[in-house]
Amino acid sequence: MSSRDDGAMAPHVVETIQTSPFDGQKPGTSGLRKPVAIFQQPHYTENFIQAGLISGLGDKVKGSCLVVGGDGRFFVKEAAQLIIKIAAANGVSKLVIGQHGILSTPAVSHIIRKYKLDGGFILTASHNPGGPKGDFGMKYNTHNGGPAPESVTNHLFELTKTISEYKIVPNVKANLDELGSQSFQIQGEQFTVEIIDQTKDYVEMVKDIFDFDLLRGFLKTKRVLINGMNGVTGPYIKKIFIEEFGLPEEMCLNCIPLPDFGGRHPDPNLTYAKDLVDIMKEGRHDFAAAFDGDGDRNMILGHSAFFVTPCDSLAVLAAHLETIPYFKRNGVNGYARSMPTSGAVDLVGKKYGKEYFETPTGWKFFGNLMDANRISLCGEESFGTGSNYIREKDGIWAALAWLSVMANTGQSVKEILTSHWSTFGRHYFSRYDYEQVSSEAGDKLMEGLTKLINDPKTVGMTFSDPTGKSYKMAACDNFEYHDPIDGSVSKNQGIRLMFEDGSRIVFRLSGTGSSGATVRLYVEGYEQESDPNSYLQDAQDVLKPLITIALRTSKLKELSGRDEPTVIT
Ligand code: VG1
Ligand code: CO
């Protein structure tokens, strides 16, 4: 522990700085994400921090305690120092900060809950590339540990549109590398910065959730690869997989957090984690997991790169949850999925008599359901899986949950999936991303689809692909969510085209991109077979007619000028 009070030598004076609003500081699906150069503009980051404190805490800013942590990307440390200066000036009494400014997103959520803090700032643009030419991002989480709900982010955005000043103590600076407390006197009040170990609380938490003895024994018999993608999970992987489970170091890949993630997209999917997929294809490993920049996403692969879609991952974990000690103790409430996620988990809910919910894209919509004890598990098709022990999705938790299911069933990843499909049928699912399309093309595409769903003739119409495979439209809408807990309504959450055989096409624009538009197309088809082997078809083959119909109906190629998507999942 070290303490510092140089107030007598160089008084810490609160200054009020005149500023003016910046356009576009609207938090998207998960916080504000922009190119680093935008955040580096004078007053830009300061404005957002000031607005975040006021919208997040209202009149409780004074005396509040917050956590700050980021994924290690370029500009995290600078932004953390700005938060320190502005929080000090606004009367925050304590900031808990991960050493070097680093904490994974799930760890931040846990720390808020464990230490009953009032909220926190997460410094990440998640899976977006980093480095001086990449993206930076900031997100405010509230006292339940979860991303601020829309009521807060809308207020935050309003404040950024009219902001005229912020408060700052320019000469307060903390040493982010030194563990322990550092105290400052700010106009007669004490302000403390506590630098904490990045992994300690998180590791204690997962040890309490899972049976570590079981996992340690199981991993002695298996060959697994864990890929940190040079994001924030490296230190957590080392503590858990190497120190606790005794995995050889060479089984843990890219475990050094880098400010630019080694120049790559820290996004665990078949495109951006292709090198891992290729190693798995060689057939020497039984299991692999990869995580994104801030540690909240996961990709799960089995032997020979058998790919588990996140939709199926959610359903399988739902079906096996009670084998995990945390759920044995606490029981299992319902499940939830984001709207574009396939309905696989709904079938598990039906079978086991649990409630299941469909929410808009973005983890913030799960928070109320978890706080009200309605759900224990939730997930998104975008490689997000998590549970009610915290209020963020959690990559490492998902990997540990999968290893627990394997250890408990004695089955391989592929066997777990095929037996799941034999019981429930299979939801074939695919997502096509068209990144960096012009905003104009994105808007036109959504306008065209809006016309389609508003046309009374659309329901009942038959849509065919060139081979003659046809689907009759059963219903279509722009998804609207009525939160069952607080009654809030979120409109325009994505166009849904739903067909009579249960298959579905969804279109929405991404809310995490930092420039232009990203169009996301989600396609889903359900099949129930008598022969379990017939479930092993390639999703792209099964869904081809629906994809063709989706592309034609939306005029995506004409409008975007793109022949192929950037990423196929
Ligand atoms: C994407 C995903 C969404 C996820 C969000 C944040 O949002 O689709 O499911 O919650 O990213 O994840 P969008 O609006 O771009 O589709 V993370 O790991 O980037 O915080
Ligand atoms: Co993320």
Coordinates of C-alpha atoms and ligand atoms in Angstrom, one line a residue:
M1 CA 0.0 0.0 0.0
S2 CA 1.3 3.4 -0.8
S3 CA -0.4 6.7 -0.2
R4 CA 0.2 10.1 -1.6
D5 CA -1.0 13.4 -0.5
D6 CA 0.9 16.2 -2.2
G7 CA -2.0 18.5 -1.8
A8 CA 0.0 20.9 0.3
M9 CA 2.8 21.1 -2.3
A10 CA 0.7 21.5 -5.4
P11 CA -2.9 22.1 -4.6
H12 CA -5.4 20.1 -6.6
V13 CA -7.8 22.7 -7.9
V14 CA -11.1 22.0 -9.6
E15 CA -11.2 23.8 -12.9
T16 CA -14.3 24.3 -15.0
I17 CA -13.5 24.0 -18.7
Q18 CA -15.7 25.5 -21.4
T19 CA -16.5 23.0 -24.1
S20 CA -19.0 22.5 -26.9
P21 CA -20.9 19.4 -28.1
F22 CA -19.5 16.9 -30.6
D23 CA -21.8 15.1 -33.0
G24 CA -22.5 11.4 -32.7
Q25 CA -21.7 10.7 -29.1
K26 CA -24.6 8.3 -29.0
P27 CA -23.8 5.0 -27.3
G28 CA -24.6 2.1 -29.7
T29 CA -25.3 -1.5 -29.0
S30 CA -22.5 -1.5 -26.5
G31 CA -21.1 1.9 -25.7
L32 CA -19.5 4.6 -27.9
R33 CA -17.0 3.3 -30.4
K34 CA -15.0 5.6 -32.8
P35 CA -11.6 5.7 -34.4
V36 CA -8.9 6.6 -31.8
A37 CA -8.2 9.9 -33.5
I38 CA -11.8 11.0 -32.7
F39 CA -11.3 10.3 -29.0
Q40 CA -8.0 12.1 -29.1
Q41 CA -9.6 15.4 -30.1
P42 CA -9.4 18.0 -27.3
H43 CA -12.6 17.8 -25.1
Y44 CA -14.1 14.8 -26.9
T45 CA -13.4 12.1 -24.3
E46 CA -13.8 14.6 -21.5
N47 CA -17.3 15.5 -22.7
F48 CA -18.3 11.9 -22.8
I49 CA -16.9 11.1 -19.3
Q50 CA -18.7 14.2 -17.8
A51 CA -22.0 13.2 -19.5
G52 CA -21.5 9.6 -18.4
L53 CA -21.1 10.5 -14.7
I54 CA -24.2 12.7 -14.7
S55 CA -26.4 10.3 -16.7
G56 CA -25.2 7.3 -14.8
L57 CA -25.2 8.7 -11.2
G58 CA -27.5 11.7 -11.3
D59 CA -27.2 13.6 -8.0
K60 CA -25.2 10.7 -6.5
V61 CA -22.0 11.6 -8.2
K62 CA -20.6 13.1 -5.0
G63 CA -19.2 10.4 -2.8
S64 CA -19.7 7.7 -5.3
C65 CA -17.3 4.7 -5.9
L66 CA -16.7 3.5 -9.4
V67 CA -14.5 0.9 -11.2
V68 CA -12.5 1.6 -14.3
G69 CA -10.9 -1.0 -16.6
G70 CA -10.1 -1.5 -20.2
D71 CA -9.0 -4.2 -22.6
G72 CA -5.4 -2.9 -23.0
R73 CA -5.9 -1.3 -26.3
F74 CA -4.2 1.9 -27.4
F75 CA -5.5 5.0 -25.5
V76 CA -6.8 3.0 -22.5
K77 CA -4.3 4.5 -20.1
E78 CA -4.9 8.1 -21.4
A79 CA -8.6 7.7 -21.0
A80 CA -8.2 6.2 -17.5
Q81 CA -6.2 9.2 -16.5
L82 CA -8.9 11.5 -17.8
I83 CA -11.6 9.6 -15.9
I84 CA -9.4 10.1 -12.7
K85 CA -9.1 13.9 -13.3
I86 CA -12.8 14.4 -14.1
A87 CA -14.1 12.0 -11.4
A88 CA -12.0 13.8 -8.8
A89 CA -13.4 17.2 -9.9
N90 CA -17.0 15.9 -9.7
G91 CA -16.6 14.7 -6.1
V92 CA -16.4 10.9 -6.8
S93 CA -14.7 9.6 -3.6
K94 CA -13.1 6.4 -5.0
L95 CA -12.0 4.8 -8.2
V96 CA -11.0 1.1 -8.3
I97 CA -8.8 0.5 -11.3
G98 CA -7.3 -2.6 -12.8
Q99 CA -3.5 -2.6 -12.8
H100 CA -2.2 -0.9 -16.0
G101 CA -5.8 0.1 -16.6
I102 CA -6.7 -3.4 -17.6
L103 CA -9.8 -5.5 -16.6
S104 CA -11.9 -7.8 -18.7
T105 CA -15.5 -6.7 -19.3
P106 CA -16.8 -9.6 -17.2
A107 CA -14.3 -8.8 -14.4
V108 CA -15.6 -5.2 -14.3
S109 CA -19.1 -6.4 -13.9
H110 CA -18.1 -8.8 -11.1
I111 CA -16.1 -6.1 -9.3
I112 CA -19.0 -3.7 -9.3
R113 CA -21.3 -6.4 -7.8
K114 CA -18.8 -7.8 -5.3
Y115 CA -17.7 -4.5 -3.8
K116 CA -21.2 -2.9 -4.2
L117 CA -19.8 0.0 -6.3
D118 CA -22.0 2.6 -7.9
G119 CA -21.0 1.7 -11.4
G120 CA -18.0 2.0 -13.7
F121 CA -16.4 2.8 -17.0
I122 CA -15.3 0.1 -19.4
L123 CA -12.6 1.2 -21.9
T124 CA -13.0 -1.0 -24.9
A125 CA -14.2 -1.2 -28.5
S126 CA -14.5 -5.0 -27.9
H127 CA -13.8 -6.9 -31.0
N128 CA -13.1 -3.9 -33.2
P129 CA -9.4 -3.6 -34.2
G130 CA -7.2 -1.4 -32.0
G131 CA -3.9 0.6 -32.2
P132 CA -3.5 4.3 -33.1
K133 CA -5.4 3.7 -36.4
G134 CA -8.0 1.4 -34.9
D135 CA -11.0 2.0 -32.7
F136 CA -11.4 3.1 -29.1
G137 CA -14.6 2.8 -27.0
M138 CA -16.2 3.7 -23.7
K139 CA -19.1 2.2 -21.9
Y140 CA -20.8 3.1 -18.7
N141 CA -22.1 0.3 -16.4
T142 CA -24.5 0.8 -13.6
H143 CA -24.6 -0.5 -10.0
N144 CA -26.0 -3.9 -11.0
G145 CA -22.8 -4.5 -12.9
G146 CA -24.5 -4.4 -16.3
P147 CA -24.4 -2.0 -19.3
A148 CA -26.4 1.1 -18.7
P149 CA -30.0 0.6 -19.9
E150 CA -31.4 2.7 -22.7
S151 CA -32.9 5.3 -20.3
V152 CA -29.4 6.1 -19.1
T153 CA -27.7 6.0 -22.5
N154 CA -30.4 8.1 -24.1
H155 CA -29.9 10.7 -21.3
L156 CA -26.2 10.5 -21.8
F157 CA -26.6 11.2 -25.5
E158 CA -28.9 14.2 -24.8
L159 CA -26.3 15.6 -22.4
T160 CA -23.6 15.4 -25.0
K161 CA -25.7 17.4 -27.4
T162 CA -25.9 20.4 -25.1
I163 CA -22.8 20.2 -22.9
S164 CA -21.1 23.5 -22.4
E165 CA -18.6 22.7 -19.6
Y166 CA -16.9 19.9 -17.7
K167 CA -15.0 19.8 -14.4
I168 CA -11.4 18.6 -14.1
V169 CA -8.5 18.6 -11.7
P170 CA -5.7 18.7 -14.2
N171 CA -2.8 17.8 -11.9
V172 CA -4.3 14.6 -10.4
K173 CA -2.5 11.7 -11.9
A174 CA -2.3 8.2 -10.6
N175 CA 0.3 5.5 -11.1
L176 CA -1.7 2.8 -12.8
D177 CA 1.1 0.3 -12.5
E178 CA 1.4 0.3 -8.7
L179 CA -0.9 -1.9 -6.7
G180 CA -2.5 -0.2 -3.7
S181 CA -4.2 3.0 -2.7
Q182 CA -3.2 6.5 -3.7
S183 CA -5.1 9.4 -2.0
F184 CA -5.5 13.0 -3.0
Q185 CA -7.0 16.0 -1.2
I186 CA -9.4 17.8 -3.5
Q187 CA -10.6 21.0 -2.0
G188 CA -10.9 19.5 1.4
E189 CA -12.3 16.1 0.4
Q190 CA -10.3 12.9 0.1
F191 CA -10.2 11.2 -3.3
T192 CA -8.8 7.7 -3.6
V193 CA -7.6 5.7 -6.5
E194 CA -7.1 2.0 -5.7
I195 CA -5.1 0.0 -8.2
I196 CA -6.2 -3.7 -8.0
D197 CA -4.9 -7.0 -9.3
Q198 CA -6.5 -7.7 -12.7
T199 CA -7.4 -11.3 -12.2
K200 CA -7.7 -12.0 -8.4
D201 CA -11.5 -11.4 -7.9
Y202 CA -12.5 -12.9 -11.2
V203 CA -10.5 -16.1 -10.6
E204 CA -12.0 -16.5 -7.1
M205 CA -15.4 -16.1 -8.6
V206 CA -15.0 -18.8 -11.3
K207 CA -13.5 -21.1 -8.7
D208 CA -16.7 -20.8 -6.8
I209 CA -18.9 -21.4 -9.9
F210 CA -17.2 -24.5 -11.3
D211 CA -15.7 -27.7 -9.9
F212 CA -12.0 -26.9 -10.5
D213 CA -10.9 -30.4 -9.3
L214 CA -13.1 -32.0 -11.9
L215 CA -11.8 -29.7 -14.6
R216 CA -8.2 -30.1 -13.6
G217 CA -8.5 -33.9 -13.8
F218 CA -10.4 -33.8 -17.1
L219 CA -7.9 -31.5 -18.7
K220 CA -5.1 -34.0 -17.9
T221 CA -6.8 -36.4 -20.3
K222 CA -7.5 -33.9 -23.2
R223 CA -5.6 -31.7 -25.6
V224 CA -7.1 -28.2 -25.7
L225 CA -6.1 -24.8 -27.1
I226 CA -7.1 -21.6 -25.6
N227 CA -6.7 -18.4 -27.7
G228 CA -6.6 -15.0 -26.1
M229 CA -6.2 -13.2 -29.5
N230 CA -3.9 -10.7 -27.7
G231 CA -6.8 -9.2 -26.0
V232 CA -7.5 -8.8 -22.3
T233 CA -8.0 -12.5 -21.4
G234 CA -4.3 -13.4 -21.6
P235 CA -3.6 -12.8 -17.8
Y236 CA -6.9 -14.6 -16.9
I237 CA -6.1 -17.6 -19.2
K238 CA -2.6 -17.9 -17.6
K239 CA -4.0 -17.9 -14.0
I240 CA -6.8 -20.3 -14.7
F241 CA -5.6 -22.7 -17.4
I242 CA -1.9 -22.7 -16.7
E243 CA -1.6 -22.0 -13.0
E244 CA -4.8 -23.7 -11.8
F245 CA -5.2 -26.5 -14.3
G246 CA -1.6 -27.1 -15.2
L247 CA -2.0 -26.8 -18.9
P248 CA 1.3 -26.6 -20.8
E249 CA 2.0 -23.0 -21.8
E250 CA 2.1 -23.8 -25.5
M251 CA -1.6 -24.7 -25.3
C252 CA -2.4 -21.1 -24.5
L253 CA -2.1 -18.9 -27.6
N254 CA -1.8 -15.1 -28.0
C255 CA -2.0 -14.5 -24.3
I256 CA -0.1 -11.2 -24.2
P257 CA -2.5 -8.2 -24.3
L258 CA -1.2 -5.9 -27.1
P259 CA -2.4 -2.3 -27.7
D260 CA -3.2 -3.2 -31.3
F261 CA -4.0 -6.9 -30.8
G262 CA -1.1 -7.7 -33.1
G263 CA -2.7 -5.8 -35.9
R264 CA -5.7 -8.1 -36.1
H265 CA -9.4 -8.2 -35.4
P266 CA -9.7 -9.6 -31.8
D267 CA -12.9 -11.3 -32.9
P268 CA -13.4 -15.0 -32.2
N269 CA -15.1 -16.3 -35.3
L270 CA -14.3 -18.5 -38.3
T271 CA -12.9 -15.6 -40.3
Y272 CA -10.8 -13.7 -37.7
A273 CA -9.7 -16.7 -35.8
K274 CA -9.0 -18.8 -38.9
D275 CA -5.5 -19.7 -37.7
L276 CA -7.0 -21.5 -34.7
V277 CA -9.6 -23.2 -37.0
D278 CA -6.7 -24.4 -39.2
I279 CA -4.8 -25.9 -36.3
M280 CA -7.9 -27.6 -35.1
K281 CA -8.5 -29.1 -38.6
E282 CA -5.3 -31.0 -38.2
G283 CA -7.2 -33.1 -35.7
R284 CA -4.7 -33.1 -32.9
H285 CA -6.9 -31.4 -30.3
D286 CA -10.2 -32.2 -28.6
F287 CA -11.4 -28.7 -27.8
A288 CA -10.5 -25.0 -28.5
A289 CA -11.8 -21.7 -27.3
A290 CA -11.1 -18.1 -28.4
F291 CA -12.1 -14.8 -26.9
D292 CA -12.4 -11.3 -28.1
G293 CA -10.6 -8.1 -27.2
D294 CA -12.5 -7.4 -23.9
G295 CA -13.0 -11.0 -23.0
D296 CA -16.8 -11.2 -23.2
R297 CA -17.1 -13.2 -26.5
N298 CA -16.3 -16.9 -27.0
M299 CA -15.9 -19.3 -29.9
I300 CA -16.1 -23.0 -29.1
L301 CA -14.6 -25.6 -31.4
G302 CA -14.5 -29.4 -31.1
H303 CA -12.1 -32.0 -32.5
S304 CA -11.3 -31.4 -36.2
A305 CA -12.6 -27.8 -35.9
F306 CA -16.2 -28.9 -35.3
F307 CA -17.9 -25.5 -35.0
V308 CA -20.5 -24.8 -32.3
T309 CA -22.8 -22.0 -33.4
P310 CA -23.3 -19.6 -30.5
C311 CA -27.1 -20.3 -30.8
D312 CA -26.5 -24.0 -30.2
S313 CA -24.0 -23.3 -27.5
L314 CA -26.7 -21.5 -25.6
A315 CA -29.2 -24.3 -26.0
V316 CA -26.7 -27.0 -25.0
L317 CA -25.6 -25.1 -21.9
A318 CA -29.2 -24.5 -21.0
A319 CA -29.8 -28.3 -21.2
H320 CA -26.8 -29.1 -19.0
L321 CA -26.6 -26.2 -16.6
E322 CA -27.5 -28.1 -13.5
T323 CA -24.3 -30.1 -13.7
I324 CA -22.4 -27.0 -12.7
P325 CA -22.0 -26.4 -8.9
Y326 CA -23.2 -22.8 -9.0
F327 CA -26.5 -23.9 -10.6
K328 CA -26.8 -26.9 -8.4
R329 CA -26.7 -24.5 -5.4
N330 CA -28.9 -21.7 -6.9
G331 CA -31.2 -23.6 -9.2
V332 CA -32.0 -22.6 -12.8
N333 CA -34.5 -19.9 -13.6
G334 CA -35.4 -19.2 -17.3
Y335 CA -33.4 -18.4 -20.3
A336 CA -33.1 -15.5 -22.8
R337 CA -31.7 -14.9 -26.2
S338 CA -31.4 -11.9 -28.4
M339 CA -33.9 -11.7 -31.2
P340 CA -31.6 -12.7 -34.1
T341 CA -30.3 -15.7 -32.1
S342 CA -32.0 -19.0 -33.2
G343 CA -34.9 -20.5 -31.3
A344 CA -32.8 -23.5 -30.2
V345 CA -32.8 -22.4 -26.5
D346 CA -36.6 -21.9 -26.6
L347 CA -37.1 -25.6 -27.1
V348 CA -35.0 -26.4 -24.1
G349 CA -37.1 -23.9 -22.1
K350 CA -40.3 -25.6 -23.3
K351 CA -39.1 -29.1 -22.5
Y352 CA -37.9 -28.2 -19.0
G353 CA -40.8 -25.9 -18.2
K354 CA -38.7 -22.8 -17.9
E355 CA -39.5 -19.3 -19.0
Y356 CA -37.7 -18.1 -22.1
F357 CA -37.4 -14.6 -23.5
E358 CA -36.5 -12.9 -26.7
T359 CA -34.8 -9.5 -26.3
P360 CA -33.2 -6.9 -28.6
T361 CA -29.6 -7.2 -29.6
G362 CA -27.2 -6.1 -26.8
W363 CA -26.5 -7.4 -23.4
K364 CA -28.1 -4.5 -21.6
F365 CA -31.6 -6.0 -22.3
F366 CA -30.9 -9.0 -20.2
G367 CA -30.1 -7.0 -17.0
N368 CA -33.7 -6.5 -15.8
L369 CA -34.6 -10.1 -16.4
M370 CA -31.6 -11.3 -14.3
D371 CA -32.2 -8.7 -11.6
A372 CA -35.7 -10.0 -11.3
N373 CA -34.5 -13.6 -11.1
R374 CA -36.4 -14.6 -14.2
I375 CA -33.4 -15.9 -16.1
S376 CA -30.2 -17.8 -15.2
L377 CA -28.6 -18.1 -18.7
C378 CA -28.7 -15.8 -21.7
G379 CA -26.9 -15.5 -25.0
E380 CA -26.5 -13.9 -28.4
E381 CA -25.7 -15.4 -31.8
S382 CA -22.7 -13.0 -31.8
F383 CA -20.6 -15.3 -29.7
G384 CA -21.9 -14.1 -26.4
T385 CA -22.9 -16.4 -23.6
G386 CA -23.3 -15.6 -19.9
S387 CA -25.2 -16.1 -16.7
N388 CA -26.7 -14.3 -13.8
Y389 CA -23.6 -14.4 -11.5
I390 CA -22.6 -11.1 -13.3
R391 CA -24.3 -8.8 -15.8
E392 CA -22.0 -9.1 -18.8
K393 CA -21.4 -12.0 -21.2
D394 CA -18.2 -13.9 -20.4
G395 CA -15.9 -15.8 -22.7
I396 CA -13.9 -17.7 -20.2
W397 CA -17.0 -18.7 -18.3
A398 CA -18.4 -20.1 -21.5
A399 CA -15.3 -22.2 -22.1
L400 CA -15.3 -23.5 -18.6
A401 CA -19.0 -24.3 -18.9
W402 CA -18.3 -26.3 -22.0
L403 CA -15.4 -28.2 -20.5
S404 CA -17.7 -28.9 -17.5
V405 CA -20.3 -30.4 -19.8
M406 CA -17.7 -32.5 -21.5
A407 CA -16.3 -33.7 -18.2
N408 CA -19.7 -34.6 -16.9
T409 CA -21.1 -36.3 -20.0
G410 CA -17.8 -37.9 -21.1
Q411 CA -18.8 -36.9 -24.6
S412 CA -16.9 -35.0 -27.3
V413 CA -18.2 -31.6 -28.5
K414 CA -19.6 -33.2 -31.6
E415 CA -21.3 -36.0 -29.6
I416 CA -22.8 -33.4 -27.3
L417 CA -24.3 -31.5 -30.3
T418 CA -25.6 -34.6 -32.1
S419 CA -27.3 -35.9 -29.1
H420 CA -28.8 -32.5 -28.4
W421 CA -30.1 -32.3 -32.0
S422 CA -31.5 -35.9 -31.7
T423 CA -33.6 -34.7 -28.8
F424 CA -34.6 -31.2 -30.0
G425 CA -34.1 -31.1 -33.7
R426 CA -31.6 -28.7 -35.3
H427 CA -31.8 -25.0 -36.0
Y428 CA -29.5 -24.3 -38.9
F429 CA -28.2 -20.8 -38.5
S430 CA -26.0 -18.4 -40.4
R431 CA -25.1 -14.7 -40.2
Y432 CA -23.8 -12.7 -43.1
D433 CA -22.0 -9.4 -42.2
Y434 CA -21.5 -6.7 -44.8
E435 CA -19.0 -4.4 -43.1
Q436 CA -18.4 -0.8 -44.0
V437 CA -21.2 -0.4 -46.5
S438 CA -22.1 3.3 -47.0
S439 CA -24.7 4.6 -44.5
E440 CA -26.9 5.6 -47.5
A441 CA -27.0 2.1 -48.8
G442 CA -27.7 0.7 -45.4
D443 CA -30.6 3.1 -44.9
K444 CA -32.0 2.4 -48.3
L445 CA -31.9 -1.3 -47.7
M446 CA -33.8 -0.9 -44.4
E447 CA -36.3 1.5 -46.1
G448 CA -37.1 -1.1 -48.8
L449 CA -37.6 -3.8 -46.2
T450 CA -39.8 -1.5 -44.2
K451 CA -42.0 -1.0 -47.2
L452 CA -42.2 -4.7 -47.7
I453 CA -43.3 -5.4 -44.1
N454 CA -45.8 -2.6 -44.2
D455 CA -47.5 -3.9 -47.4
P456 CA -50.6 -5.8 -46.3
K457 CA -50.0 -8.2 -49.3
T458 CA -46.7 -9.5 -47.9
V459 CA -48.1 -11.9 -45.4
G460 CA -49.3 -14.9 -47.4
M461 CA -46.9 -14.2 -50.3
T462 CA -44.7 -17.0 -51.5
F463 CA -41.0 -16.4 -52.0
S464 CA -39.0 -18.8 -54.2
D465 CA -35.3 -19.3 -55.1
P466 CA -34.2 -20.3 -58.6
T467 CA -34.4 -24.0 -57.8
G468 CA -38.0 -23.6 -57.0
K469 CA -37.7 -24.0 -53.2
S470 CA -40.5 -21.8 -51.8
Y471 CA -41.5 -20.3 -48.5
K472 CA -44.8 -18.7 -47.5
M473 CA -44.6 -15.6 -45.4
A474 CA -46.4 -16.2 -42.1
A475 CA -45.6 -12.9 -40.4
C476 CA -43.2 -10.0 -40.7
D477 CA -42.4 -7.0 -38.5
N478 CA -39.8 -4.6 -37.2
F479 CA -39.1 -6.2 -33.8
E480 CA -40.2 -4.2 -30.8
Y481 CA -39.4 -5.2 -27.2
H482 CA -41.6 -4.5 -24.3
D483 CA -39.5 -5.1 -21.2
P484 CA -41.6 -7.2 -18.9
I485 CA -39.9 -5.8 -15.8
D486 CA -39.9 -2.0 -16.2
G487 CA -42.3 -1.7 -19.1
S488 CA -39.9 0.2 -21.3
V489 CA -40.4 -0.1 -25.0
S490 CA -37.5 -0.5 -27.6
K491 CA -38.6 -0.1 -31.2
N492 CA -36.9 -0.7 -34.6
Q493 CA -34.8 -3.6 -33.4
G494 CA -34.6 -5.4 -36.7
I495 CA -36.8 -6.6 -39.6
R496 CA -38.1 -10.1 -39.2
L497 CA -39.5 -12.1 -42.1
M498 CA -41.0 -15.3 -40.7
F499 CA -42.1 -18.2 -42.8
E500 CA -44.7 -20.9 -42.3
D501 CA -42.2 -23.7 -41.9
G502 CA -40.6 -21.9 -39.0
S503 CA -37.6 -20.5 -40.9
R504 CA -36.7 -16.9 -40.6
I505 CA -34.8 -14.1 -42.2
V506 CA -33.7 -11.1 -40.1
F507 CA -32.0 -7.9 -41.2
R508 CA -30.6 -5.2 -39.0
L509 CA -27.9 -2.5 -39.0
S510 CA -25.1 -2.9 -36.6
G511 CA -24.8 -0.5 -33.6
T512 CA -21.2 -1.1 -32.9
G513 CA -19.4 0.0 -36.1
S514 CA -17.4 3.2 -35.9
S515 CA -18.0 4.4 -39.5
G516 CA -20.4 3.7 -42.3
A517 CA -22.9 0.9 -41.9
T518 CA -22.6 -2.8 -41.3
V519 CA -25.6 -4.8 -42.6
R520 CA -26.3 -8.0 -40.7
L521 CA -28.4 -10.7 -42.3
Y522 CA -29.4 -13.6 -40.1
V523 CA -31.0 -16.7 -41.5
E524 CA -32.4 -19.7 -39.7
G525 CA -34.1 -22.9 -40.6
Y526 CA -35.4 -25.7 -38.4
E527 CA -35.3 -29.4 -39.2
Q528 CA -36.3 -32.5 -37.3
E529 CA -35.0 -35.8 -38.6
S530 CA -35.4 -39.4 -37.7
D531 CA -31.8 -40.2 -38.5
P532 CA -29.4 -38.3 -36.3
N533 CA -26.7 -38.4 -39.0
S534 CA -28.8 -36.2 -41.3
Y535 CA -28.2 -33.4 -38.8
L536 CA -24.6 -33.2 -39.9
Q537 CA -25.3 -31.2 -43.1
D538 CA -23.5 -27.9 -43.7
A539 CA -25.6 -24.9 -42.6
Q540 CA -24.7 -23.0 -45.8
D541 CA -26.1 -25.8 -48.0
V542 CA -29.3 -26.1 -46.0
L543 CA -29.9 -22.3 -45.8
K544 CA -28.9 -21.5 -49.4
P545 CA -32.4 -21.0 -50.7
L546 CA -33.3 -18.7 -47.8
I547 CA -30.1 -16.7 -48.3
T548 CA -30.8 -16.3 -52.0
I549 CA -34.3 -15.1 -51.1
A550 CA -33.0 -12.7 -48.5
L551 CA -30.4 -11.2 -50.9
R552 CA -33.0 -10.8 -53.7
T553 CA -35.8 -9.4 -51.6
S554 CA -33.5 -6.8 -49.9
K555 CA -31.6 -5.9 -53.1
L556 CA -28.6 -6.1 -50.9
K557 CA -26.1 -6.6 -53.8
E558 CA -27.5 -3.8 -55.9
L559 CA -27.6 -1.3 -53.0
S560 CA -24.3 -2.1 -51.4
G561 CA -22.3 -3.1 -54.5
R562 CA -21.1 -6.1 -52.5
D563 CA -21.0 -9.6 -54.0
E564 CA -19.8 -11.3 -50.9
P565 CA -20.2 -10.6 -47.2
T566 CA -17.1 -9.7 -45.2
V567 CA -17.8 -12.4 -42.6
I568 CA -19.9 -15.5 -42.7
T569 CA -20.7 -17.2 -39.5
Ligands
VG1_1 C1 -22.8 -6.7 -31.9 C2 -23.6 -8.0 -31.8 C3 -24.4 -7.9 -30.5 C4 -23.4 -7.6 -29.3 C5 -22.6 -6.4 -29.6 C6 -21.6 -6.1 -28.5 O1 -23.7 -5.6 -32.0 O2 -24.4 -8.2 -32.9 O3 -25.0 -9.1 -30.3 O4 -24.2 -7.5 -28.1 O5 -22.0 -6.5 -30.8 O6 -20.7 -7.1 -28.4 P1 -24.1 -5.0 -33.4 O7 -25.1 -3.8 -33.1 O8 -22.9 -4.5 -34.1 O9 -24.8 -6.0 -34.2 V1 -19.1 -6.8 -27.9 O10 -18.3 -8.2 -27.5 O11 -18.6 -6.0 -29.3 O12 -19.3 -5.8 -26.6
CO2 CO -16.6 -7.9 -26.5

